mmCIF file with all atom_site columns, C-alpha atoms and ligand atoms in Angstrom:
data_model
loop_
_atom_site.group_PDB
_atom_site.id
_atom_site.type_symbol
_atom_site.label_atom_id
_atom_site.label_alt_id
_atom_site.label_comp_id
_atom_site.label_asym_id
_atom_site.label_entity_id
_atom_site.label_seq_id
_atom_site.pdbx_PDB_ins_code
_atom_site.Cartn_x
_atom_site.Cartn_y
_atom_site.Cartn_z
_atom_site.occupancy
_atom_site.B_iso_or_equiv
_atom_site.pdbx_formal_charge
_atom_site.auth_seq_id
_atom_site.auth_comp_id
_atom_site.auth_asym_id
_atom_site.auth_atom_id
_atom_site.pdbx_PDB_model_num
ATOM   1  C  CA  . MET A 1 1  ? 10.370  3.594   -33.151 1.00 54.00 ? 269 MET A CA  1
ATOM   2  C  CA  . GLY A 1 2  ? 12.622  6.159   -31.449 1.00 64.00 ? 270 GLY A CA  1
ATOM   3  C  CA  . ARG A 1 3  ? 9.906   8.708   -31.665 1.00 65.00 ? 271 ARG A CA  1
ATOM   4  C  CA  . PHE A 1 4  ? 7.390   6.305   -30.087 1.00 61.00 ? 272 PHE A CA  1
ATOM   5  C  CA  . PHE A 1 5  ? 9.650   5.619   -27.102 1.00 59.00 ? 273 PHE A CA  1
ATOM   6  C  CA  . ARG A 1 6  ? 10.358  9.304   -26.612 1.00 64.00 ? 274 ARG A CA  1
ATOM   7  C  CA  . ALA A 1 7  ? 6.622   9.937   -26.564 1.00 55.00 ? 275 ALA A CA  1
ATOM   8  C  CA  . VAL A 1 8  ? 6.074   7.170   -23.969 1.00 51.00 ? 276 VAL A CA  1
ATOM   9  C  CA  . LYS A 1 9  ? 8.915   8.513   -21.819 1.00 55.00 ? 277 LYS A CA  1
ATOM   10 C  CA  . LYS A 1 10 ? 7.468   11.995  -22.014 1.00 55.00 ? 278 LYS A CA  1
ATOM   11 C  CA  . GLY A 1 11 ? 4.088   10.594  -20.954 1.00 50.00 ? 279 GLY A CA  1
ATOM   12 C  CA  . PHE A 1 12 ? 5.612   9.024   -17.853 1.00 49.00 ? 280 PHE A CA  1
ATOM   13 C  CA  . GLU A 1 13 ? 7.490   12.196  -16.959 1.00 51.00 ? 281 GLU A CA  1
ATOM   14 C  CA  . SER A 1 14 ? 4.403   14.345  -17.293 1.00 47.00 ? 282 SER A CA  1
ATOM   15 C  CA  . MET A 1 15 ? 2.500   12.090  -14.865 1.00 48.00 ? 283 MET A CA  1
ATOM   16 C  CA  . GLY A 1 16 ? 5.051   13.139  -12.239 1.00 53.00 ? 284 GLY A CA  1
ATOM   17 C  CA  . GLU A 1 17 ? 2.724   12.029  -9.427  1.00 62.00 ? 285 GLU A CA  1
ATOM   18 C  CA  . SER A 1 18 ? 4.078   8.529   -8.946  1.00 65.00 ? 286 SER A CA  1
ATOM   19 C  CA  . PRO A 1 19 ? 4.689   8.446   -5.179  1.00 81.00 ? 287 PRO A CA  1
ATOM   20 C  CA  . ALA A 1 20 ? 8.011   7.148   -3.891  1.00 92.00 ? 288 ALA A CA  1
ATOM   21 C  CA  . GLY A 1 21 ? 6.301   5.877   -0.751  1.00 95.00 ? 289 GLY A CA  1
ATOM   22 C  CA  . ASP A 1 22 ? 7.785   5.253   2.672   1.00 96.00 ? 290 ASP A CA  1
ATOM   23 C  CA  . ARG A 1 23 ? 9.105   2.266   4.574   1.00 97.00 ? 291 ARG A CA  1
ATOM   24 C  CA  . PHE A 1 24 ? 6.900   0.926   7.361   1.00 97.00 ? 292 PHE A CA  1
ATOM   25 C  CA  . LEU A 1 25 ? 7.219   -1.282  10.415  1.00 97.00 ? 293 LEU A CA  1
ATOM   26 C  CA  . VAL A 1 26 ? 4.459   -3.480  11.821  1.00 95.00 ? 294 VAL A CA  1
ATOM   27 C  CA  . SER A 1 27 ? 5.164   -5.155  15.176  1.00 93.00 ? 295 SER A CA  1
ATOM   28 C  CA  . GLY A 1 28 ? 8.759   -3.996  14.836  1.00 95.00 ? 296 GLY A CA  1
ATOM   29 C  CA  . LYS A 1 29 ? 9.262   -5.780  11.510  1.00 96.00 ? 297 LYS A CA  1
ATOM   30 C  CA  . ALA A 1 30 ? 9.866   -4.011  8.212   1.00 97.00 ? 298 ALA A CA  1
ATOM   31 C  CA  . VAL A 1 31 ? 6.973   -4.518  5.812   1.00 97.00 ? 299 VAL A CA  1
ATOM   32 C  CA  . SER A 1 32 ? 7.886   -5.872  2.392   1.00 97.00 ? 300 SER A CA  1
ATOM   33 C  CA  . CYS A 1 33 ? 5.559   -6.644  -0.483  1.00 97.00 ? 301 CYS A CA  1
ATOM   34 C  CA  . ALA A 1 34 ? 4.449   -10.292 -0.598  1.00 97.00 ? 302 ALA A CA  1
ATOM   35 C  CA  . HIS A 1 35 ? 4.325   -10.136 -4.376  1.00 98.00 ? 303 HIS A CA  1
ATOM   36 C  CA  . CYS A 1 36 ? 7.434   -8.237  -5.520  1.00 98.00 ? 304 CYS A CA  1
ATOM   37 C  CA  . ALA A 1 37 ? 9.417   -7.795  -2.244  1.00 97.00 ? 305 ALA A CA  1
ATOM   38 C  CA  . HIS A 1 38 ? 9.507   -4.007  -2.683  1.00 97.00 ? 306 HIS A CA  1
ATOM   39 C  CA  . ASP A 1 39 ? 9.694   -2.121  0.644   1.00 97.00 ? 307 ASP A CA  1
ATOM   40 C  CA  . HIS A 1 40 ? 8.094   1.253   -0.083  1.00 97.00 ? 308 HIS A CA  1
ATOM   41 C  CA  . PHE A 1 41 ? 4.383   1.779   0.464   1.00 97.00 ? 309 PHE A CA  1
ATOM   42 C  CA  . VAL A 1 42 ? 1.724   4.463   0.607   1.00 96.00 ? 310 VAL A CA  1
ATOM   43 C  CA  . GLU A 1 43 ? -0.404  4.247   3.743   1.00 96.00 ? 311 GLU A CA  1
ATOM   44 C  CA  . GLY A 1 44 ? -4.164  4.405   3.618   1.00 94.00 ? 312 GLY A CA  1
ATOM   45 C  CA  . ARG A 1 45 ? -7.203  3.588   5.757   1.00 88.00 ? 313 ARG A CA  1
ATOM   46 C  CA  . ALA A 1 46 ? -10.164 1.397   5.022   1.00 85.00 ? 314 ALA A CA  1
ATOM   47 C  CA  . LEU A 1 47 ? -13.323 0.886   7.003   1.00 79.00 ? 315 LEU A CA  1
ATOM   48 C  CA  . LEU A 1 48 ? -14.193 -2.683  7.748   1.00 73.00 ? 316 LEU A CA  1
ATOM   49 C  CA  . ASN A 1 49 ? -17.655 -4.142  7.493   1.00 65.00 ? 317 ASN A CA  1
ATOM   50 C  CA  . THR A 1 50 ? -19.275 -3.884  10.923  1.00 62.00 ? 318 THR A CA  1
ATOM   51 C  CA  . ALA A 1 51 ? -21.289 -7.090  10.611  1.00 62.00 ? 319 ALA A CA  1
ATOM   52 C  CA  . GLY A 1 52 ? -18.135 -8.942  9.636   1.00 59.00 ? 320 GLY A CA  1
ATOM   53 C  CA  . LEU A 1 53 ? -16.294 -7.496  12.627  1.00 55.00 ? 321 LEU A CA  1
ATOM   54 C  CA  . SER A 1 54 ? -18.919 -8.707  15.054  1.00 59.00 ? 322 SER A CA  1
ATOM   55 C  CA  . PHE A 1 55 ? -18.818 -12.127 13.445  1.00 56.00 ? 323 PHE A CA  1
ATOM   56 C  CA  . PHE A 1 56 ? -15.068 -12.329 13.879  1.00 60.00 ? 324 PHE A CA  1
ATOM   57 C  CA  . ASN A 1 57 ? -15.247 -10.663 17.301  1.00 62.00 ? 325 ASN A CA  1
ATOM   58 C  CA  . LEU A 1 58 ? -12.861 -7.950  16.186  1.00 60.00 ? 326 LEU A CA  1
ATOM   59 C  CA  . ASP A 1 59 ? -14.554 -4.979  17.815  1.00 59.00 ? 327 ASP A CA  1
ATOM   60 C  CA  . TRP A 1 60 ? -11.213 -4.119  19.431  1.00 58.00 ? 328 TRP A CA  1
ATOM   61 C  CA  . ALA A 1 61 ? -9.926  -3.318  15.962  1.00 51.00 ? 329 ALA A CA  1
ATOM   62 C  CA  . ASN A 1 62 ? -11.747 0.026   16.019  1.00 54.00 ? 330 ASN A CA  1
ATOM   63 C  CA  . ARG A 1 63 ? -13.524 -0.726  12.747  1.00 68.00 ? 331 ARG A CA  1
ATOM   64 C  CA  . SER A 1 64 ? -10.767 0.470   10.492  1.00 79.00 ? 332 SER A CA  1
ATOM   65 C  CA  . ALA A 1 65 ? -7.740  -1.171  8.990   1.00 86.00 ? 333 ALA A CA  1
ATOM   66 C  CA  . ALA A 1 66 ? -4.512  0.276   7.694   1.00 92.00 ? 334 ALA A CA  1
ATOM   67 C  CA  . THR A 1 67 ? -3.656  -0.434  4.088   1.00 94.00 ? 335 THR A CA  1
ATOM   68 C  CA  . LEU A 1 68 ? -0.173  -0.240  2.658   1.00 96.00 ? 336 LEU A CA  1
ATOM   69 C  CA  . THR A 1 69 ? -0.091  -0.059  -1.124  1.00 96.00 ? 337 THR A CA  1
ATOM   70 C  CA  . CYS A 1 70 ? 3.151   -1.212  -2.747  1.00 97.00 ? 338 CYS A CA  1
ATOM   71 C  CA  . THR A 1 71 ? 4.512   1.629   -4.889  1.00 97.00 ? 339 THR A CA  1
ATOM   72 C  CA  . SER A 1 72 ? 6.139   -0.865  -7.245  1.00 96.00 ? 340 SER A CA  1
ATOM   73 C  CA  . CYS A 1 73 ? 3.392   -3.350  -8.145  1.00 97.00 ? 341 CYS A CA  1
ATOM   74 C  CA  . GLY A 1 74 ? 0.298   -1.904  -6.464  1.00 96.00 ? 342 GLY A CA  1
ATOM   75 C  CA  . ARG A 1 75 ? -0.420  -4.857  -4.168  1.00 97.00 ? 343 ARG A CA  1
ATOM   76 C  CA  . ILE A 1 76 ? -2.381  -3.809  -1.075  1.00 96.00 ? 344 ILE A CA  1
ATOM   77 C  CA  . GLU A 1 77 ? -1.323  -5.228  2.281   1.00 94.00 ? 345 GLU A CA  1
ATOM   78 C  CA  . TRP A 1 78 ? -3.892  -4.993  5.098   1.00 92.00 ? 346 TRP A CA  1
ATOM   79 C  CA  . PHE A 1 79 ? -3.114  -4.516  8.796   1.00 92.00 ? 347 PHE A CA  1
ATOM   80 C  CA  . LEU A 1 80 ? -5.305  -4.150  11.854  1.00 86.00 ? 348 LEU A CA  1
ATOM   81 C  CA  . ALA A 1 81 ? -2.264  -2.822  13.716  1.00 87.00 ? 349 ALA A CA  1
ATOM   82 C  CA  . ASP A 1 82 ? -1.093  0.708   12.909  1.00 90.00 ? 350 ASP A CA  1
ATOM   83 C  CA  . PRO A 1 83 ? 2.038   0.620   10.778  1.00 95.00 ? 351 PRO A CA  1
ATOM   84 C  CA  . GLU A 1 84 ? 4.848   2.902   11.987  1.00 95.00 ? 352 GLU A CA  1
ATOM   85 C  CA  . GLU A 1 85 ? 6.871   4.840   9.466   1.00 94.00 ? 353 GLU A CA  1
ATOM   86 C  CA  . ALA A 1 86 ? 10.407  3.501   9.466   1.00 91.00 ? 354 ALA A CA  1
HETATM 87 ZN ZN1 . ZN  B 2 .  ? 4.893   -5.060  -4.765  1.00 65.92 ? 688 ZN  B ZN1 1
#
């Protein structure tokens, strides 16, 4: 058993890429994960479907959304507003 756990631990250490993430503010409020309440995220961008945008009359949204991926559980939060790094 001990050997198995050492091997698993070594596997995690060798990944080494797990990002710590940053804290973000949207509309002046700190973003926290709706699933696990963690407060560190990795920011990304996603293009929105143009037909959908026209339907929802969201052309002002510049056709892209910000995504914040929780570094604890992996939940993705979506924002049309640009998150600020806290
Ligand atoms: Zn989370």
